[in-house]
Tab-separated table of C-alpha atoms in Angstrom:
chain	number	residue	atom	x	y	z
A	1	UNK	CA	-19.495	-5.389	11.220
A	2	UNK	CA	-22.865	-6.295	9.667
A	3	UNK	CA	-25.842	-5.430	11.914
A	4	UNK	CA	-28.002	-8.445	12.602
A	5	UNK	CA	-31.659	-8.577	11.534
A	6	UNK	CA	-32.958	-8.392	15.074
A	7	UNK	CA	-30.675	-5.417	16.014
A	8	UNK	CA	-31.632	-3.619	12.832
A	9	UNK	CA	-35.347	-4.125	13.563
A	10	UNK	CA	-34.871	-2.744	17.144
A	11	UNK	CA	-33.139	0.279	15.712
A	12	UNK	CA	-36.018	0.833	13.412
A	13	UNK	CA	-38.563	0.481	16.239
A	14	UNK	CA	-36.690	3.031	18.302
A	15	UNK	CA	-35.670	5.454	15.591
A	16	UNK	CA	-38.856	5.665	13.566
A	17	UNK	CA	-41.085	6.830	16.491
A	18	UNK	CA	-38.426	9.418	17.350
A	19	UNK	CA	-38.444	10.693	13.860
A	20	UNK	CA	-42.214	10.813	13.839
A	21	UNK	CA	-42.157	12.789	17.165
A	22	UNK	CA	-39.574	15.184	15.702
A	23	UNK	CA	-41.611	15.676	12.574
A	24	UNK	CA	-44.667	16.526	14.550
A	25	UNK	CA	-42.680	18.979	16.598
A	26	UNK	CA	-41.416	20.487	13.357
A	27	UNK	CA	-44.947	20.790	11.959
A	28	UNK	CA	-46.085	22.616	15.077
A	29	UNK	CA	-43.157	25.134	15.003
A	30	UNK	CA	-43.499	25.697	11.238
A	31	UNK	CA	-47.252	26.159	11.226
A	32	UNK	CA	-47.054	28.708	14.028
A	33	UNK	CA	-44.211	30.655	12.429
A	34	UNK	CA	-44.812	34.227	11.251
A	35	UNK	CA	-44.020	33.257	7.691
A	36	UNK	CA	-44.998	29.815	6.409
A	37	UNK	CA	-45.270	28.779	2.805
A	38	UNK	CA	-47.910	26.462	1.376
A	39	UNK	CA	-45.183	23.946	0.628
A	40	UNK	CA	-44.933	22.866	4.217
A	41	UNK	CA	-48.651	22.109	4.486
A	42	UNK	CA	-48.047	19.358	1.875
A	43	UNK	CA	-44.496	18.189	2.449
A	44	UNK	CA	-44.527	17.627	6.243
A	45	UNK	CA	-47.733	15.579	6.372
A	46	UNK	CA	-46.599	13.558	3.431
A	47	UNK	CA	-43.261	12.830	5.094
A	48	UNK	CA	-45.052	12.023	8.370
A	49	UNK	CA	-47.292	9.534	6.532
A	50	UNK	CA	-44.280	7.773	5.033
A	51	UNK	CA	-42.688	7.503	8.437
A	52	UNK	CA	-45.874	5.971	10.005
A	53	UNK	CA	-46.125	3.482	7.121
A	54	UNK	CA	-42.556	2.418	7.563
A	55	UNK	CA	-43.021	2.027	11.271
A	56	UNK	CA	-45.976	-0.284	10.816
A	57	UNK	CA	-44.123	-2.298	8.200
A	58	UNK	CA	-41.193	-2.807	10.576
A	59	UNK	CA	-43.687	-3.647	13.377
A	60	UNK	CA	-45.589	-6.352	11.547
A	61	UNK	CA	-43.080	-7.433	8.918
A	62	UNK	CA	-39.691	-8.521	10.183
A	63	UNK	CA	-38.044	-8.790	6.778
A	64	UNK	CA	-37.875	-5.195	5.630
A	65	UNK	CA	-35.842	-3.708	2.871
A	66	UNK	CA	-32.862	-1.545	3.737
A	67	UNK	CA	-34.539	1.414	2.013
A	68	UNK	CA	-36.345	2.003	5.304
A	69	UNK	CA	-33.082	2.540	7.078
A	70	UNK	CA	-31.993	4.926	4.368
A	71	UNK	CA	-35.112	6.982	4.598
A	72	UNK	CA	-34.812	7.078	8.328
A	73	UNK	CA	-31.206	8.317	8.310
A	74	UNK	CA	-31.253	10.642	5.392
A	75	UNK	CA	-34.641	12.301	5.775
A	76	UNK	CA	-34.804	11.932	9.543
A	77	UNK	CA	-31.281	13.516	9.977
A	78	UNK	CA	-32.464	16.467	7.922
A	79	UNK	CA	-35.285	17.214	10.268
A	80	UNK	CA	-33.285	16.578	13.426
A	81	UNK	CA	-30.737	19.106	12.133
A	82	UNK	CA	-33.453	21.492	11.231
A	83	UNK	CA	-35.156	21.255	14.639
A	84	UNK	CA	-31.926	21.532	16.651
A	85	UNK	CA	-30.207	24.266	14.757
A	86	UNK	CA	-32.789	26.227	12.748
A	87	UNK	CA	-34.474	29.119	14.600
A	88	UNK	CA	-37.876	28.193	15.693
A	89	UNK	CA	-39.228	31.672	14.901
A	90	UNK	CA	-39.277	30.964	11.157
A	91	UNK	CA	-37.405	34.213	10.369
A	92	UNK	CA	-35.695	34.038	6.942
A	93	UNK	CA	-32.012	34.864	6.503
A	94	UNK	CA	-30.374	35.837	3.159
A	95	UNK	CA	-28.203	33.060	1.830
A	96	UNK	CA	-27.707	30.745	-1.084
A	97	UNK	CA	-28.011	27.456	0.663
A	98	UNK	CA	-29.895	25.937	-2.293
A	99	UNK	CA	-26.600	25.920	-4.226
A	100	UNK	CA	-25.686	22.880	-2.162
A	101	UNK	CA	-28.619	20.903	-3.420
A	102	UNK	CA	-27.470	20.940	-7.041
A	103	UNK	CA	-23.946	19.561	-6.904
A	104	UNK	CA	-24.423	17.312	-3.892
A	105	UNK	CA	-27.673	15.860	-5.347
A	106	UNK	CA	-26.073	15.143	-8.704
A	107	UNK	CA	-23.080	13.375	-7.227
A	108	UNK	CA	-25.389	11.487	-4.841
A	109	UNK	CA	-27.582	10.147	-7.628
A	110	UNK	CA	-24.622	9.264	-9.840
A	111	UNK	CA	-22.910	7.350	-7.003
A	112	UNK	CA	-25.553	4.573	-7.120
A	113	UNK	CA	-24.796	3.826	-10.723
A	114	UNK	CA	-20.998	3.809	-10.328
A	115	UNK	CA	-20.540	2.706	-6.747
A	116	UNK	CA	-23.205	-0.065	-6.653
A	117	UNK	CA	-25.993	-0.522	-4.120
A	118	UNK	CA	-23.956	-1.221	-1.028
A	119	UNK	CA	-21.408	1.694	-1.534
A	120	UNK	CA	-24.351	3.867	-2.653
A	121	UNK	CA	-25.975	3.260	0.770
A	122	UNK	CA	-22.788	4.159	2.482
A	123	UNK	CA	-22.675	7.295	0.418
A	124	UNK	CA	-26.230	8.106	1.489
A	125	UNK	CA	-25.046	8.108	5.112
A	126	UNK	CA	-22.274	10.526	4.226
A	127	UNK	CA	-24.786	12.699	2.355
A	128	UNK	CA	-27.122	12.745	5.438
A	129	UNK	CA	-24.102	13.668	7.577
A	130	UNK	CA	-23.211	16.430	5.135
A	131	UNK	CA	-26.781	17.689	5.244
A	132	UNK	CA	-26.722	17.981	9.107
A	133	UNK	CA	-23.311	19.647	8.984
A	134	UNK	CA	-24.302	22.279	6.481
A	135	UNK	CA	-27.484	22.949	8.510
A	136	UNK	CA	-25.361	23.489	11.595
A	137	UNK	CA	-22.801	25.672	9.736
A	138	UNK	CA	-25.316	27.897	8.038
A	139	UNK	CA	-27.550	28.340	11.035
A	140	UNK	CA	-24.770	29.083	13.449
A	141	UNK	CA	-23.700	31.828	11.020
A	142	UNK	CA	-27.275	33.093	10.624
A	143	UNK	CA	-27.113	32.418	6.896
A	144	UNK	CA	-29.720	29.692	6.557
A	145	UNK	CA	-32.859	30.203	4.609
A	146	UNK	CA	-35.605	28.524	6.575
A	147	UNK	CA	-38.400	29.066	4.088
A	148	UNK	CA	-38.463	28.516	0.300
A	149	UNK	CA	-34.731	27.986	-0.244
A	150	UNK	CA	-34.563	25.337	2.534
A	151	UNK	CA	-37.754	23.810	1.076
A	152	UNK	CA	-36.041	23.335	-2.202
A	153	UNK	CA	-33.100	21.518	-0.466
A	154	UNK	CA	-35.648	19.243	1.246
A	155	UNK	CA	-37.278	18.469	-2.052
A	156	UNK	CA	-33.923	17.566	-3.476
A	157	UNK	CA	-33.299	15.153	-0.519
A	158	UNK	CA	-36.787	13.703	-0.742
A	159	UNK	CA	-36.617	13.174	-4.513
A	160	UNK	CA	-33.175	11.484	-4.339
A	161	UNK	CA	-34.382	9.271	-1.526
A	162	UNK	CA	-37.306	8.091	-3.645
A	163	UNK	CA	-34.995	7.527	-6.700
A	164	UNK	CA	-32.541	5.607	-4.563
A	165	UNK	CA	-35.372	3.533	-3.241
A	166	UNK	CA	-36.656	2.685	-6.673
A	167	UNK	CA	-33.137	1.791	-7.846
A	168	UNK	CA	-32.408	-0.486	-4.966
A	169	UNK	CA	-35.825	-2.045	-5.184
A	170	UNK	CA	-35.398	-2.691	-8.887
A	171	UNK	CA	-32.051	-4.195	-8.239
A	172	UNK	CA	-33.492	-6.458	-5.561
A	173	UNK	CA	-36.333	-7.554	-7.849
A	174	UNK	CA	-33.833	-8.334	-10.624
A	175	UNK	CA	-31.724	-10.419	-8.222
A	176	UNK	CA	-34.745	-12.320	-6.934
A	177	UNK	CA	-36.003	-12.954	-10.476
A	178	UNK	CA	-32.539	-14.264	-11.497
A	179	UNK	CA	-32.448	-16.521	-8.448
A	180	UNK	CA	-35.945	-17.795	-9.149
A	181	UNK	CA	-34.984	-18.415	-12.818
A	182	UNK	CA	-31.832	-20.275	-11.727
A	183	UNK	CA	-33.792	-22.446	-9.168
A	184	UNK	CA	-36.405	-23.300	-11.832
A	185	UNK	CA	-33.583	-24.342	-14.161
A	186	UNK	CA	-31.920	-26.428	-11.470
A	187	UNK	CA	-35.252	-28.154	-10.776
A	188	UNK	CA	-35.644	-29.008	-14.490
A	189	UNK	CA	-32.012	-29.833	-15.251
A	190	UNK	CA	-29.972	-32.973	-14.870
A	191	UNK	CA	-26.992	-32.173	-12.624
A	192	UNK	CA	-24.563	-34.581	-14.435
A	193	UNK	CA	-25.193	-33.880	-18.104
A	194	UNK	CA	-26.819	-30.482	-18.027
A	195	UNK	CA	-29.670	-31.873	-20.055
A	196	UNK	CA	-33.379	-31.355	-19.125
A	197	UNK	CA	-34.745	-33.928	-16.669
A	198	UNK	CA	-38.033	-35.752	-16.299
A	199	UNK	CA	-39.830	-32.558	-15.031
A	200	UNK	CA	-38.814	-30.706	-18.079
A	201	UNK	CA	-39.971	-33.609	-20.286
A	202	UNK	CA	-43.477	-33.327	-18.873
A	203	UNK	CA	-43.606	-29.571	-19.615
A	204	UNK	CA	-42.196	-30.138	-23.137
A	205	UNK	CA	-44.798	-32.799	-23.957
A	206	UNK	CA	-47.641	-30.570	-22.783
A	207	UNK	CA	-46.237	-27.696	-24.938
A	208	UNK	CA	-46.003	-29.974	-27.984
A	209	UNK	CA	-49.538	-31.282	-27.469
A	210	UNK	CA	-50.892	-27.723	-27.251
A	211	UNK	CA	-49.360	-27.047	-30.691
A	212	UNK	CA	-51.095	-30.136	-31.994
A	213	UNK	CA	-48.163	-30.983	-34.265
A	214	UNK	CA	-47.062	-34.487	-35.098
A	215	UNK	CA	-44.081	-35.772	-33.229
A	216	UNK	CA	-41.959	-38.879	-32.562
A	217	UNK	CA	-41.050	-39.909	-29.002
A	218	UNK	CA	-37.778	-42.039	-28.634
A	219	UNK	CA	-36.894	-43.885	-25.474
A	220	UNK	CA	-33.203	-44.700	-25.427
A	221	UNK	CA	-31.311	-46.961	-23.166
A	222	UNK	CA	-27.492	-47.126	-23.105
A	223	UNK	CA	-26.323	-50.732	-23.414
A	224	UNK	CA	-23.218	-51.702	-21.503
A	225	UNK	CA	-23.173	-48.862	-18.992
A	226	UNK	CA	-23.425	-51.273	-16.084
A	227	UNK	CA	-20.284	-53.167	-17.358
A	228	UNK	CA	-18.447	-49.854	-17.487
A	229	UNK	CA	-19.389	-49.020	-13.951
A	230	UNK	CA	-18.434	-52.436	-12.596
A	231	UNK	CA	-15.083	-52.643	-14.511
A	232	UNK	CA	-13.808	-49.004	-14.434
A	233	UNK	CA	-15.846	-47.440	-11.631
A	234	UNK	CA	-18.765	-44.964	-11.464
A	235	UNK	CA	-16.538	-42.028	-12.432
A	236	UNK	CA	-15.958	-43.676	-15.747
A	237	UNK	CA	-19.608	-44.435	-16.087
A	238	UNK	CA	-20.501	-40.795	-15.518
A	239	UNK	CA	-17.996	-39.678	-18.109
A	240	UNK	CA	-19.626	-42.208	-20.448
A	241	UNK	CA	-23.075	-40.778	-19.823
A	242	UNK	CA	-21.900	-37.235	-20.420
A	243	UNK	CA	-20.289	-38.230	-23.672
A	244	UNK	CA	-23.586	-39.849	-24.760
A	245	UNK	CA	-25.477	-36.729	-23.806
A	246	UNK	CA	-23.146	-34.496	-25.786
A	247	UNK	CA	-23.320	-36.726	-28.910
A	248	UNK	CA	-27.135	-36.740	-28.799
A	249	UNK	CA	-27.137	-32.934	-28.585
A	250	UNK	CA	-24.958	-32.553	-31.592
A	251	UNK	CA	-26.996	-35.035	-33.679
A	252	UNK	CA	-30.428	-33.603	-33.182
A	253	UNK	CA	-32.043	-30.564	-34.797
A	254	UNK	CA	-32.260	-27.230	-32.908
A	255	UNK	CA	-35.978	-27.610	-32.189
A	256	UNK	CA	-35.639	-31.250	-31.040
A	257	UNK	CA	-35.617	-32.061	-27.366
A	258	UNK	CA	-33.516	-34.561	-25.443
A	259	UNK	CA	-33.556	-35.216	-21.725
A	260	UNK	CA	-32.104	-37.710	-19.285
A	261	UNK	CA	-34.788	-39.499	-17.278
A	262	UNK	CA	-32.731	-41.926	-15.307
A	263	UNK	CA	-29.170	-43.340	-14.963
A	264	UNK	CA	-28.782	-44.710	-18.515
A	265	UNK	CA	-32.087	-43.711	-20.058
A	266	UNK	CA	-32.808	-40.819	-22.319
A	267	UNK	CA	-36.021	-39.560	-24.013
A	268	UNK	CA	-35.942	-37.621	-27.315
A	269	UNK	CA	-38.876	-35.653	-28.765
A	270	UNK	CA	-38.722	-34.780	-32.498
A	271	UNK	CA	-41.578	-32.445	-33.595
A	272	UNK	CA	-42.894	-32.625	-37.132
A	273	UNK	CA	-41.437	-36.151	-37.611
A	274	UNK	CA	-43.998	-38.815	-38.471
A	275	UNK	CA	-42.600	-40.666	-41.504
A	276	UNK	CA	-41.266	-43.988	-40.451
A	277	UNK	CA	-38.498	-43.894	-43.057
A	278	UNK	CA	-37.221	-40.600	-41.764
A	279	UNK	CA	-37.525	-41.799	-38.195
A	280	UNK	CA	-35.426	-44.859	-39.005
A	281	UNK	CA	-32.794	-42.621	-40.596
A	282	UNK	CA	-32.573	-40.536	-37.393
A	283	UNK	CA	-32.212	-43.716	-35.296
A	284	UNK	CA	-29.456	-45.015	-37.564
A	285	UNK	CA	-27.470	-41.759	-37.103
A	286	UNK	CA	-27.956	-42.016	-33.295
A	287	UNK	CA	-26.828	-45.622	-33.128
A	288	UNK	CA	-23.816	-45.013	-35.436
A	289	UNK	CA	-22.690	-42.141	-33.231
A	290	UNK	CA	-23.134	-43.937	-29.905
A	291	UNK	CA	-21.330	-47.044	-30.962
A	292	UNK	CA	-18.140	-45.158	-31.694
A	293	UNK	CA	-15.362	-45.796	-29.084
A	294	UNK	CA	-15.206	-43.397	-26.149
A	295	UNK	CA	-11.776	-42.461	-24.785
A	296	UNK	CA	-11.991	-42.193	-20.994
A	297	UNK	CA	-9.147	-41.232	-18.610
A	298	UNK	CA	-7.815	-44.770	-18.209
A	299	UNK	CA	-9.442	-46.770	-20.972
A	300	UNK	CA	-11.419	-46.834	-24.173
A	301	UNK	CA	-14.923	-48.278	-24.076
A	302	UNK	CA	-17.693	-48.970	-26.568
A	303	UNK	CA	-21.412	-48.964	-25.860
A	304	UNK	CA	-24.484	-49.205	-27.910
A	305	UNK	CA	-28.206	-48.197	-27.583
A	306	UNK	CA	-31.634	-49.867	-27.490
A	307	UNK	CA	-34.231	-47.439	-28.865
A	308	UNK	CA	-38.007	-47.623	-28.913
A	309	UNK	CA	-40.338	-45.120	-30.667
A	310	UNK	CA	-44.027	-44.075	-30.488
A	311	UNK	CA	-45.791	-41.537	-32.622
A	312	UNK	CA	-48.298	-38.747	-32.033
A	313	UNK	CA	-51.173	-38.861	-32.790
A	314	UNK	CA	-50.893	-42.270	-34.479
A	315	UNK	CA	-50.154	-44.324	-31.333
A	316	UNK	CA	-51.662	-42.144	-28.624
A	317	UNK	CA	-52.927	-38.650	-27.831
A	318	UNK	CA	-51.782	-38.855	-24.226
A	319	UNK	CA	-48.285	-37.604	-23.368
A	320	UNK	CA	-47.546	-40.098	-20.593
A	321	UNK	CA	-48.865	-42.971	-22.726
A	322	UNK	CA	-46.573	-42.042	-25.557
A	323	UNK	CA	-43.586	-42.247	-23.323
A	324	UNK	CA	-44.712	-45.572	-21.861
A	325	UNK	CA	-45.260	-46.957	-25.373
A	326	UNK	CA	-41.696	-45.912	-26.465
A	327	UNK	CA	-40.389	-47.406	-23.260
A	328	UNK	CA	-42.222	-50.714	-23.896
A	329	UNK	CA	-40.709	-50.802	-27.460
A	330	UNK	CA	-37.262	-50.186	-26.101
A	331	UNK	CA	-37.669	-52.997	-23.550
A	332	UNK	CA	-38.548	-55.387	-26.238
A	333	UNK	CA	-35.210	-54.632	-27.925
A	334	UNK	CA	-33.409	-55.161	-24.610
A	335	UNK	CA	-35.032	-58.649	-24.368
A	336	UNK	CA	-34.168	-59.418	-27.958
A	337	UNK	CA	-30.512	-58.820	-27.539
A	338	UNK	CA	-29.999	-55.048	-27.276
A	339	UNK	CA	-28.436	-52.583	-29.833
A	340	UNK	CA	-31.622	-52.235	-31.900
A	341	UNK	CA	-34.675	-50.222	-32.722
A	342	UNK	CA	-38.402	-50.950	-32.504
A	343	UNK	CA	-41.584	-48.977	-33.265
A	344	UNK	CA	-44.443	-49.428	-30.831
A	345	UNK	CA	-46.490	-50.577	-33.793
A	346	UNK	CA	-44.062	-53.451	-34.394
A	347	UNK	CA	-44.362	-54.484	-30.750
A	348	UNK	CA	-48.192	-54.636	-30.953
A	349	UNK	CA	-47.941	-56.600	-34.220
A	350	UNK	CA	-45.513	-59.058	-32.698
A	351	UNK	CA	-47.649	-59.473	-29.641
A	352	UNK	CA	-50.671	-60.189	-31.888
A	353	UNK	CA	-48.676	-62.670	-33.950
A	354	UNK	CA	-47.547	-64.556	-30.859
A	355	UNK	CA	-51.148	-64.713	-29.556
A	356	UNK	CA	-52.252	-66.091	-32.907
A	357	UNK	CA	-49.520	-68.745	-32.854
A	358	UNK	CA	-50.598	-69.785	-29.429
A	359	UNK	CA	-54.233	-69.918	-30.422
A	360	UNK	CA	-53.785	-71.960	-33.569
A	361	UNK	CA	-52.937	-75.268	-31.865
A	362	UNK	CA	-55.899	-74.867	-29.694
A	363	UNK	CA	-58.267	-74.511	-32.688
A	364	UNK	CA	-56.979	-77.503	-34.496
């Protein structure tokens, strides 16, 4: 059964101080032994420092990585076993206990690559148990080496603990990075069509403006979607929108950008496209594709598109203004009967002409 976060934290707060106390006791007995190598003067204080750091991390940071539990069990168990079963006199006994460190260490390290993190952590508990068991067996038989050879075994355990910690940490960072990337994608993606959404559009426009390259912005509204929803239901309307999105993706170039900004509205950005003849050709392909009949589950429907366009830097050098201009041009097509195309320049010219026509009678 999975241990709760609160229970795990209580275990840390109880276990870590005990391990610190045992380590201090071990330091006292080792440093007063008849034979003491210089290794212990570095290893034991280092291990003690790690334990103290972990203790304060648990004390002040509730969300602690499981590596702390592993270090407590694997390294702490080694010292508990050493204190309980190793002679406190520090007298060395002839044996080859270090042979254990080689094959156990190798299998222990490999286990994390083949068993995965969770099973690797379970294996670490088995390894810690094996370590205590071998300590008991060798010391009861007076075969343990309590100086250099035992020090090598400790180095193996310590090194493997650090390697395991780095591996688990790297895996955790990778998982968190993947989740962050997925969350960012979801925030910038339309859930129905899989196309980028309005947030992604803002980022794309900023990126395009930084490159200072000419571009065309199209604002497209699907004509007839409301009739499809009213007649055949919203499920049919959603299928219609997905079909429109897929057709737009297949029509455009690889470096073009298309996004869905609302129910039946799409925005298209085409970099390095400023010639009006080429823009009109692109629009003709879009309209020809969208007016083809769409086979839904229970019916066949036909829709069209009203499209407005604005140009950078010709019409504006402001990203939001460009989109508004293309939207205004599209709205003019909707008022004029739908299923058409209009440049923002044409809209401005038409407005000027209307103003002149209204002004002429007043001047005569």
